[in-house]
Structure formats: C-alpha cells, structure tokens
Tab-separated table of C-alpha atoms and ligand atoms in Angstrom:
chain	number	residue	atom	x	y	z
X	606	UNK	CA	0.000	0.000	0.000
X	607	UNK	CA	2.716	2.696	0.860
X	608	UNK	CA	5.301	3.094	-2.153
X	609	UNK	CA	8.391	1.273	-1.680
X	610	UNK	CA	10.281	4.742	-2.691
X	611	UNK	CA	8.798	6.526	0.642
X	612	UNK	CA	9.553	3.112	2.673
X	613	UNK	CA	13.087	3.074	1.083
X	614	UNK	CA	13.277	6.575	1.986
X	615	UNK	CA	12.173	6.036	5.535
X	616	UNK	CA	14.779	3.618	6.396
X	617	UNK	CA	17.603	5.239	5.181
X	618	UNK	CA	16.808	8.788	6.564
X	619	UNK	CA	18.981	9.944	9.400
X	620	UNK	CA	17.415	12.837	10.630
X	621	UNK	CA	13.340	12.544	10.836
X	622	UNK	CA	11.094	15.105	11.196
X	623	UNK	CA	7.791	14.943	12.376
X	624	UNK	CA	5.045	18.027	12.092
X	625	UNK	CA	1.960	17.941	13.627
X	626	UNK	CA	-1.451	19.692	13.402
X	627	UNK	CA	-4.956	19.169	15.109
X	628	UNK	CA	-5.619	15.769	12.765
X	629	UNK	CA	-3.039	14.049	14.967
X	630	UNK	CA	-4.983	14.323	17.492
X	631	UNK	CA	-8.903	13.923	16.151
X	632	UNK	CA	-8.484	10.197	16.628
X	633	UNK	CA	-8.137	10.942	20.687
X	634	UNK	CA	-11.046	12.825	20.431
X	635	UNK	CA	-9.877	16.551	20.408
X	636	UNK	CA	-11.673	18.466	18.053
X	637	UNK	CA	-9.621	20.065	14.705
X	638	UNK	CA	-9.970	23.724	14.211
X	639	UNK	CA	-10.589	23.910	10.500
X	640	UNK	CA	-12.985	20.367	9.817
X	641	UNK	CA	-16.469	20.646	8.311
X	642	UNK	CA	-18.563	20.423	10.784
X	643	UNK	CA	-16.904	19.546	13.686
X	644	UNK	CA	-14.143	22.106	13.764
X	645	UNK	CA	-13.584	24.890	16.196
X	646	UNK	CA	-14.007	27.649	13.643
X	647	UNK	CA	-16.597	26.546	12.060
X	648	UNK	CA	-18.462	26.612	15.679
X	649	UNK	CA	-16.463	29.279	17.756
X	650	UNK	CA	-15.510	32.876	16.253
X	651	UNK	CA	-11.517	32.552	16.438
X	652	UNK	CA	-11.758	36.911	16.553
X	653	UNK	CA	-14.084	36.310	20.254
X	654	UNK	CA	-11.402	33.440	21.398
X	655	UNK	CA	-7.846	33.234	20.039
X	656	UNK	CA	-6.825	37.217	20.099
X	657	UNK	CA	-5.237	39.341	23.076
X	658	UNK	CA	-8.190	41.710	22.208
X	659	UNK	CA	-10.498	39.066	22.983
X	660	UNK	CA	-8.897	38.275	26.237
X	661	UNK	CA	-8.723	42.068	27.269
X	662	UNK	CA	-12.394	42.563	25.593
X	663	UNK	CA	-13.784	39.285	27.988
X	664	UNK	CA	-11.446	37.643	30.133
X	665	UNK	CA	-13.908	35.336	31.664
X	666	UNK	CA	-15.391	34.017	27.855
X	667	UNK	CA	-11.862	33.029	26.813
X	668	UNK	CA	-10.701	31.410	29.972
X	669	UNK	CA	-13.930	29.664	29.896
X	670	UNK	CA	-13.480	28.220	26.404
X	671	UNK	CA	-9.735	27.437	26.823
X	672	UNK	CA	-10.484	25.802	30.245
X	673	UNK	CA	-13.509	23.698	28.614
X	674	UNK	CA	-10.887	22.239	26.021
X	675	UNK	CA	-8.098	21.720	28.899
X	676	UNK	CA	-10.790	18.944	30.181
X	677	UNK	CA	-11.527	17.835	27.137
X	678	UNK	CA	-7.420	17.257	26.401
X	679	UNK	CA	-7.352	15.817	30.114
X	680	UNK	CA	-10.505	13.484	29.331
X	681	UNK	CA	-8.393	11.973	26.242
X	682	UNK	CA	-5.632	9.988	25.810
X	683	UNK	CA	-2.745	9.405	22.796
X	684	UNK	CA	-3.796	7.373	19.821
X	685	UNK	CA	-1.472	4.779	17.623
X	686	UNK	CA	-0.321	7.978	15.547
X	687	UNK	CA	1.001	9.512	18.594
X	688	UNK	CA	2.416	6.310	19.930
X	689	UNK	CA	4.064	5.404	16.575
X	690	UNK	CA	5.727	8.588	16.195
X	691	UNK	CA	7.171	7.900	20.031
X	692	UNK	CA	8.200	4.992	18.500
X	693	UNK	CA	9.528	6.150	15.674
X	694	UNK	CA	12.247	8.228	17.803
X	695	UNK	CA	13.799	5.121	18.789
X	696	UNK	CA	14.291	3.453	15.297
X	697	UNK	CA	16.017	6.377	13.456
X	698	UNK	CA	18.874	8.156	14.174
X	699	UNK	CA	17.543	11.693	14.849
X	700	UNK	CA	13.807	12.964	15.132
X	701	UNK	CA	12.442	16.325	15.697
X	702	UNK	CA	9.243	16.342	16.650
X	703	UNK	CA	7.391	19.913	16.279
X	704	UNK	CA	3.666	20.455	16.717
X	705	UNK	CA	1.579	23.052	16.770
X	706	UNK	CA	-0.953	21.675	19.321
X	707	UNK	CA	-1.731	22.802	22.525
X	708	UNK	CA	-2.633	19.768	24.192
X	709	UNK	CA	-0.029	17.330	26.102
X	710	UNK	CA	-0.966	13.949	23.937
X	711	UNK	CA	2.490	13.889	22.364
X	712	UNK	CA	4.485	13.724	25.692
X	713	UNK	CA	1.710	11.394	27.126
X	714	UNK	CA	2.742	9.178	24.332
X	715	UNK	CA	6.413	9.037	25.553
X	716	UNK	CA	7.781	11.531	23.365
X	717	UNK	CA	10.205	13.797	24.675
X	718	UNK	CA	11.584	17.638	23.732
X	719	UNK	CA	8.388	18.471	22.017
X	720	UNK	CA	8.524	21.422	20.173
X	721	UNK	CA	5.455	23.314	20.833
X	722	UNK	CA	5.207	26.492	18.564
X	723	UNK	CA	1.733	27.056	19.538
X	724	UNK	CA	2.572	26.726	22.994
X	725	UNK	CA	0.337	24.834	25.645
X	726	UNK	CA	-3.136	24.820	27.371
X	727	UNK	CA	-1.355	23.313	30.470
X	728	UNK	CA	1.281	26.453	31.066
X	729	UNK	CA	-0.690	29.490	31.724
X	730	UNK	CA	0.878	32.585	32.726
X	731	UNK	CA	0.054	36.241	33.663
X	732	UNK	CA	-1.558	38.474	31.152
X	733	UNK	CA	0.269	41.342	32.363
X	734	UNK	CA	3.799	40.117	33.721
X	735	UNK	CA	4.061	37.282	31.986
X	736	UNK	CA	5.039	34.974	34.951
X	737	UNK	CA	4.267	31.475	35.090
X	738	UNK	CA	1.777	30.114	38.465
X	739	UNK	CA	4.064	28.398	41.153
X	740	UNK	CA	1.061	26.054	41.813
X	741	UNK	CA	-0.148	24.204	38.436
X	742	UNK	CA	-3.800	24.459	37.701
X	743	UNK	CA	-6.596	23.068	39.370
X	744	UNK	CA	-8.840	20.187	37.387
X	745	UNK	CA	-11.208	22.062	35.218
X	746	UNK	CA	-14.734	21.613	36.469
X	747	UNK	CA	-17.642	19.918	34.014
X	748	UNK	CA	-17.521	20.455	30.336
X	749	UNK	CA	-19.677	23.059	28.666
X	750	UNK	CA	-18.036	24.856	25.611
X	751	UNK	CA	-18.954	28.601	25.798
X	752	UNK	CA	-19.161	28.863	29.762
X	753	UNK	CA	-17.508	32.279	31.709
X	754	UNK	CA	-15.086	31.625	33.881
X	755	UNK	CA	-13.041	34.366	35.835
X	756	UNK	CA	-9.540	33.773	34.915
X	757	UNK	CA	-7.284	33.306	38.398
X	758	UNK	CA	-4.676	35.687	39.548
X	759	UNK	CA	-1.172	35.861	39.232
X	760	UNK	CA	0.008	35.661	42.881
X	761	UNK	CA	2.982	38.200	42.035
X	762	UNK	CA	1.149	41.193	40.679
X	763	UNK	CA	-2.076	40.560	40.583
X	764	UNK	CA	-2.687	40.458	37.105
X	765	UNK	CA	-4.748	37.596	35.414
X	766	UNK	CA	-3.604	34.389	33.911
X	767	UNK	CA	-4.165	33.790	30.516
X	768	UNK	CA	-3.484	30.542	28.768
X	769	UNK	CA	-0.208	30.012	27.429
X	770	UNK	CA	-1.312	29.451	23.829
X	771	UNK	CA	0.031	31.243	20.471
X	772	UNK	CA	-3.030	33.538	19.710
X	773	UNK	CA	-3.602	35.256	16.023
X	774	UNK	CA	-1.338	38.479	15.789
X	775	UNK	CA	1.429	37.042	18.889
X	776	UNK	CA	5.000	36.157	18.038
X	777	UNK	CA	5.824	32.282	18.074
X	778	UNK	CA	8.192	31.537	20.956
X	779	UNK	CA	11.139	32.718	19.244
X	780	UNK	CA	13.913	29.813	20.803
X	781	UNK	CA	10.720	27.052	19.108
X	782	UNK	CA	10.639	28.206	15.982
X	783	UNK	CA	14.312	28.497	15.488
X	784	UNK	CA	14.543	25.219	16.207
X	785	UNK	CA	11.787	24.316	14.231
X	786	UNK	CA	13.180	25.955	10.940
X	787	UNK	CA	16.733	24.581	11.658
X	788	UNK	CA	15.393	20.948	11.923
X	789	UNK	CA	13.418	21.202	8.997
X	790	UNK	CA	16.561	22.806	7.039
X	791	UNK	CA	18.745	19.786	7.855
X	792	UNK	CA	16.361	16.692	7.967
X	793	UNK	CA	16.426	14.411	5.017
X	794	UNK	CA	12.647	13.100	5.460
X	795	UNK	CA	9.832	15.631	6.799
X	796	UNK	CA	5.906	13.697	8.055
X	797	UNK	CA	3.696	16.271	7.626
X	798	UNK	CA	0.613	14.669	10.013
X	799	UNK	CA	-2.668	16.461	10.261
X	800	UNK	CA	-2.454	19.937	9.485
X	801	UNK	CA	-3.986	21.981	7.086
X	802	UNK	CA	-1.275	24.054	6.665
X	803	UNK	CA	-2.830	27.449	6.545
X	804	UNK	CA	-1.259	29.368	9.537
X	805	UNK	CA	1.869	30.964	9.505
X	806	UNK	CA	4.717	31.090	10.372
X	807	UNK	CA	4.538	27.334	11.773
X	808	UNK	CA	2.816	26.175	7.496
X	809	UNK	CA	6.233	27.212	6.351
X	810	UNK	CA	8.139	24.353	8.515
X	811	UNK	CA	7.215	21.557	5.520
X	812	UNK	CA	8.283	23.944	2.863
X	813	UNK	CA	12.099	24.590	4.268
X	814	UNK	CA	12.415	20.766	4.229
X	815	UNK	CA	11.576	20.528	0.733
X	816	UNK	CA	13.040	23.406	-0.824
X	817	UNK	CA	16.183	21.879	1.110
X	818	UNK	CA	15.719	18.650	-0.745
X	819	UNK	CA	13.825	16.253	1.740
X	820	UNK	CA	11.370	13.817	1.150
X	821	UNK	CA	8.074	15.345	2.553
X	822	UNK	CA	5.118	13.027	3.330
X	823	UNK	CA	1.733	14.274	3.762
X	824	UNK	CA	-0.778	12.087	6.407
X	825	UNK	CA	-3.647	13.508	5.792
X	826	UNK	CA	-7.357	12.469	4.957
X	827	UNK	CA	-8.512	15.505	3.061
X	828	UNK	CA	-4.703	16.303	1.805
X	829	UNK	CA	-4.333	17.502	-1.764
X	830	UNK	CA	-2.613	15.182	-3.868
X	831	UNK	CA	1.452	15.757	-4.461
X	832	UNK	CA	2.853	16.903	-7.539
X	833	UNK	CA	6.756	16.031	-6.366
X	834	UNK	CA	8.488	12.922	-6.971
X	835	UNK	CA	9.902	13.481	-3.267
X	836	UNK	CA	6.588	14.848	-2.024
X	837	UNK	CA	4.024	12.030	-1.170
X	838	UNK	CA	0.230	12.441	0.262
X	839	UNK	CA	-1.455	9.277	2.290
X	840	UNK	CA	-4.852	9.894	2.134
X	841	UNK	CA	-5.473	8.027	5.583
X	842	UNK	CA	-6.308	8.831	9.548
X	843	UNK	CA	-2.818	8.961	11.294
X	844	UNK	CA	-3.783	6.487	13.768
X	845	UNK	CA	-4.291	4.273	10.729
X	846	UNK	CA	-1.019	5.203	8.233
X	847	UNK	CA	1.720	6.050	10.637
X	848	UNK	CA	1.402	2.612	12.577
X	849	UNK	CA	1.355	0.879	8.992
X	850	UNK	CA	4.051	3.166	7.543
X	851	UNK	CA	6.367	2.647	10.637
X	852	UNK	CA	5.867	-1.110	11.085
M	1958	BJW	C1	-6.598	14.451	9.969
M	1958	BJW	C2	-7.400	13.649	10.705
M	1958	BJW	C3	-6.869	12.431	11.044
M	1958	BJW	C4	-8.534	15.505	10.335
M	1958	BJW	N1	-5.672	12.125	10.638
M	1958	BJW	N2	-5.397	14.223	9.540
M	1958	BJW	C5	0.692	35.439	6.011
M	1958	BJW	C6	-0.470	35.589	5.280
M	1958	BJW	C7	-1.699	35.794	5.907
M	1958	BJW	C8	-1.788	35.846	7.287
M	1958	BJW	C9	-0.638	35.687	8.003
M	1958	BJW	C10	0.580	35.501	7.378
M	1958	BJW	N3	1.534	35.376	8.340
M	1958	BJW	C11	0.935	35.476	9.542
M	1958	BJW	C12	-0.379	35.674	9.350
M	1958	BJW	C13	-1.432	35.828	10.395
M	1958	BJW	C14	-1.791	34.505	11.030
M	1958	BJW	C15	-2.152	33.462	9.990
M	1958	BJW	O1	-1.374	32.621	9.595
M	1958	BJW	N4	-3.388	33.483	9.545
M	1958	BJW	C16	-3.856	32.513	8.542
M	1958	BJW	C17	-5.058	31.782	9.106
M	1958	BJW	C18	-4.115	33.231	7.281
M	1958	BJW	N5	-0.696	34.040	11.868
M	1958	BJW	C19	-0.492	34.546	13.068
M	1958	BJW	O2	-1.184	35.438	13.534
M	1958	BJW	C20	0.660	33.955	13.860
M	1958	BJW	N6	1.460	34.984	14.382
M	1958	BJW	C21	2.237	35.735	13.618
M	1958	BJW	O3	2.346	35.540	12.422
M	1958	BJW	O4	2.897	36.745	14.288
M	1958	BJW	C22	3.515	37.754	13.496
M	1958	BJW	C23	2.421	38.745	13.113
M	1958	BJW	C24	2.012	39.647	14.040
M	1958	BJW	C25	0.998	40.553	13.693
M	1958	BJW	C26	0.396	40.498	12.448
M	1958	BJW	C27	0.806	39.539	11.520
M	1958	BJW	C28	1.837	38.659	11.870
M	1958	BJW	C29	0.130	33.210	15.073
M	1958	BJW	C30	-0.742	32.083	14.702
M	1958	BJW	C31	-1.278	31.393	15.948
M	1958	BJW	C32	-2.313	30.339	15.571
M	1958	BJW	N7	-2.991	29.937	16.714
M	1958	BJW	C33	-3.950	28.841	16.620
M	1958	BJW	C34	-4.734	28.851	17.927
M	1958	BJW	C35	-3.843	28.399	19.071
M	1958	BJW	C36	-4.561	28.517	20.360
M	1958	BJW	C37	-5.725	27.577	20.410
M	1958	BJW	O5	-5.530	26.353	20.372
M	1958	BJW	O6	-6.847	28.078	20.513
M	1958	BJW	O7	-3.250	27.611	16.431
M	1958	BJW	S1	-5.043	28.915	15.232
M	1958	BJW	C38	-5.123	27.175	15.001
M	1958	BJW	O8	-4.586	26.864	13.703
M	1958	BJW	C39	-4.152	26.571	16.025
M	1958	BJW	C40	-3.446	25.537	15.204
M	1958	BJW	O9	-2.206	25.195	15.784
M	1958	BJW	C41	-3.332	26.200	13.862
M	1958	BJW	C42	-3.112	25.224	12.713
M	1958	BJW	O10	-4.211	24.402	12.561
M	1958	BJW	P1	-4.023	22.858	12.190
M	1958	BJW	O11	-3.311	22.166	13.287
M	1958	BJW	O12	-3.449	22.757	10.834
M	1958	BJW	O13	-5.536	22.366	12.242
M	1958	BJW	P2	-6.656	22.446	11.090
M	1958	BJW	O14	-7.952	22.205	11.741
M	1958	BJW	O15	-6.511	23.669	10.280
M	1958	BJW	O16	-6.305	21.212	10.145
M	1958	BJW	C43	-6.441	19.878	10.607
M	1958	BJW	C44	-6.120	18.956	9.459
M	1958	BJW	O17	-6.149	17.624	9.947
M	1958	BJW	C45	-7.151	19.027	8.305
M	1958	BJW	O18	-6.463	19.215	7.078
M	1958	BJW	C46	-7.833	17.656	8.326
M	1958	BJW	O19	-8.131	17.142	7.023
M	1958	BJW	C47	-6.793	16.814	8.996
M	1958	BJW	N8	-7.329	15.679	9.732
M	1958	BJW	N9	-8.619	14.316	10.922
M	1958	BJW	C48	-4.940	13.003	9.910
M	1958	BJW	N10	-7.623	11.564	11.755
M	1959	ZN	ZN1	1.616	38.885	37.010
C-alpha cells in the first residue's frame, strides 16, 4: 500500500522530522480547528477566542473556552499515531518532533523535547507580567463549551492568567521556531501529520524541508494530492497510516 520509494526513503533517513497539526490528534477525540462540521471555527468565532483583544475585551469568555478544552485534552488519551511517532524516535537516528498543538498527547505518548510552537493549554501565565503560576492548575470543572469563567490571579502582581497558547497576531516563541526551521533545514525526510497548513509562520516548517531537498510526506485524509516525486500524500487517519508506515 505505501510506495516502496517513501519506505526506502524512511529507512535510510537519518534525521526525521515529524510536524503535527490538530488531525493528529482527532483520533483521541480533540476536536480540529478547520474540519467541516466539527471544527472549532466553524463553531467558535476565532476573533471572540484566540486574540489578546479578545482576552482584554472578555477575560472570563476566553478562559472559559480554553479551560472547557483543557478537560476535554485531560478526558483523552494518545492514539497509535502519537504512539508510533514515540516509537519512531527510537528506530532512526535523529527525530524532531514539532507540533503546533496545545494539548499534552504527544508527551503522554512518551515523546520527549516536544517542540510546541503554539505553545500549551497546560502552562498558563500572567496576562500582564508574563510569569508562570508556582502552583499548576486546578482540574477544570464539568464540560460546557462557551461557559464564563473568571480567569485566576497571578500571585505576584495581581494580574490575570491567561493561557499560554500562540493567539492570532502574537510572536511564536522565538527559541521554538528556530529550532523548528533549523530541523526542517537539515532533515532528510519531513511527516507532515494532520495539518492543514494554513497558519503561519509554523505552514512554512514543511516547505524549508523541501526546498532543502527532503522527502516530505503528507498524512492527511482531506490532503491535496502531491505533484513532487519526493513529495508524497497518504490519504489516511494517522492512527491508521503512521502505525502501517512505521511497522
Ligand atoms: C486528519 C485527521 C486524522 C482531520 N488524521 N489528519 C501570512 C499571510 C496571511 C496571514 C498571516 C501571514 N503570516 C501570519 C499571518 C497571520 C496569522 C495566519 O497565519 N493566519 C492565517 C489563518 C491566514 N498568523 C499569526 O497570527 C501567527 N502569528 C504571527 O504571524 O505573528 C507575526 C504577526 C504579528 C501581527 C500580524 C501579523 C503577523 C500566530 C498564529 C497562531 C495560531 N494559533 C492557533 C490557535 C492556538 C490557540 C488555540 O488552540 O486556541 O493555532 S489557530 C489554530 O490553527 C491553532 C493551530 O495550531 C493552527 C493550525 O491548525 P491545524 O493544526 O493545521 O488544524 P486544522 O484544523 O486547520 O487542520 C487539521 C487537518 O487535519 C485538516 O487538514 C484535516 O483534514 C486533517 N485531519 N482528521 C490526519 N484523523
Ligand atoms: Zn503577574
């Protein structure tokens, strides 16, 4: 089913690197952002949620939404696709692993050094200085998308936490996307796994690899098809391909 040129290419690749999106993590129940139907935008106005003017406009609204999807990460576990690509790390020389979720499924899988250029639902800090909580977050209560909640304060100034996500118009963590770019500027085979590779800066991390000559696979149900002779698209869930492309 998967050509023996990508398989071929797999097993002789040195350094691996593996880009995530929200598809990787559909399969574990977490909703994508950009899906018919069932995606975030297509229910949830990203301007109201995913802006600092929407935090400053109403704190409690966004705190509310990002603490409803904190449970709903918590609620979930990793699927195959995340425990393959743990896998993965051990079989081949080098792998960078960069995604731009916010939940924790990745590390729950066993991976380790998890780039996270979107940063992370689980490490909030305050909306004024910046600092992170000494004490981690409390379990979010009951699930119900849309409901207020009063963000908590930061116990040094006062100020109120925000979640410690990468929203529209905010700078990627600068150290994460270095790394990111230098990763995908040196690898010699780049898995592109369930994104739709729309946002920027992070939609740019597949195209370094292949303008620097690697093989770049696409996992992706709904992925256009590849023009490339080293670009490849599996049109399949990633809890279905990357356990049979890694076996
Ligand atoms: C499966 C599957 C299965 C389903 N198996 N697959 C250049 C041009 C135009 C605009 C810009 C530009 N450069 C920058 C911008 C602005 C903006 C941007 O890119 N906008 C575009 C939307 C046009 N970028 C920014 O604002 C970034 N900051 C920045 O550039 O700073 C400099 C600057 C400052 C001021 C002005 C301008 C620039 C920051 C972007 C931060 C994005 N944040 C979000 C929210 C994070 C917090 C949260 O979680 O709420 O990050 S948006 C959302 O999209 C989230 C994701 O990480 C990101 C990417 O989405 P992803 O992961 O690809 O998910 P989907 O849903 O889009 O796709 C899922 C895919 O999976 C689908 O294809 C499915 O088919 C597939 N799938 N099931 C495998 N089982
Ligand atoms: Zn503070």
């Amino acid at each position: 089913m998967m050509p023996a040129s990508l398989i071929s290419a797999l097993r002789s690749a040195r350094h691996v690197v593996v880009f995530t999106g929200a598809g990787v993590s559909a399969e574990s129940g977490i909703p994508t952002f950009r899906d018919a139907l069932t995606g975030l935008w297509e229910r949830f106005d990203p301007g109201e949620l995913a802006t600092p003017e929407a935090f400053r406009r109403d704190p409690a609204l966004v705190w509310g939404w990002y603490e409803w999807r904190r449970m709903r990460v918590l609620q979930s576990q990793p699927n195959p696709a995340h425990l393959a690509i743990a896998d993965l790390a051990r079989h081949v020389p080098q792998l960078t692993l960069i995604t731009q979720n916010v939940d924790d499924l990745h590390e729950r899988a066993g991976s380790e050094d998890v780039i996270h250029l979107h940063g992370s639902l689980h490490r909030p800090r305050c909306f004024a200085c910046a600092r992170e909580p000494a004490e981690p977050l409390s379990t979010p209560d009951e699930p119900e998308g849309g409901r207020r909640l009063e963000p908590p304060r930061c116990s040094h100034c006062g100020g109120r936490l925000r979640p410690g996500v990468v929203w529209f118009g905010e700078s990627l963590p600068v150290a994460a996307l270095n790394a990111a770019f230098q990763a995908a500027g040196e690898c010699d085979l780049l898995l592109s796994v369930g994104t739709s590779g729309v946002v920027y800066p992070a939609a740019e991390v597949p195209h370094r690899a292949r303008d620097a000559g690697a093989t770049v696979v696409h996992v992706n149900p709904q992925g256009e098809p590849t023009a490339g002779n080293r670009e490849y698209l599996i049109a399949l869930p990633a809890g279905e391909a990357l356990p049979e492309l890694l076996r």
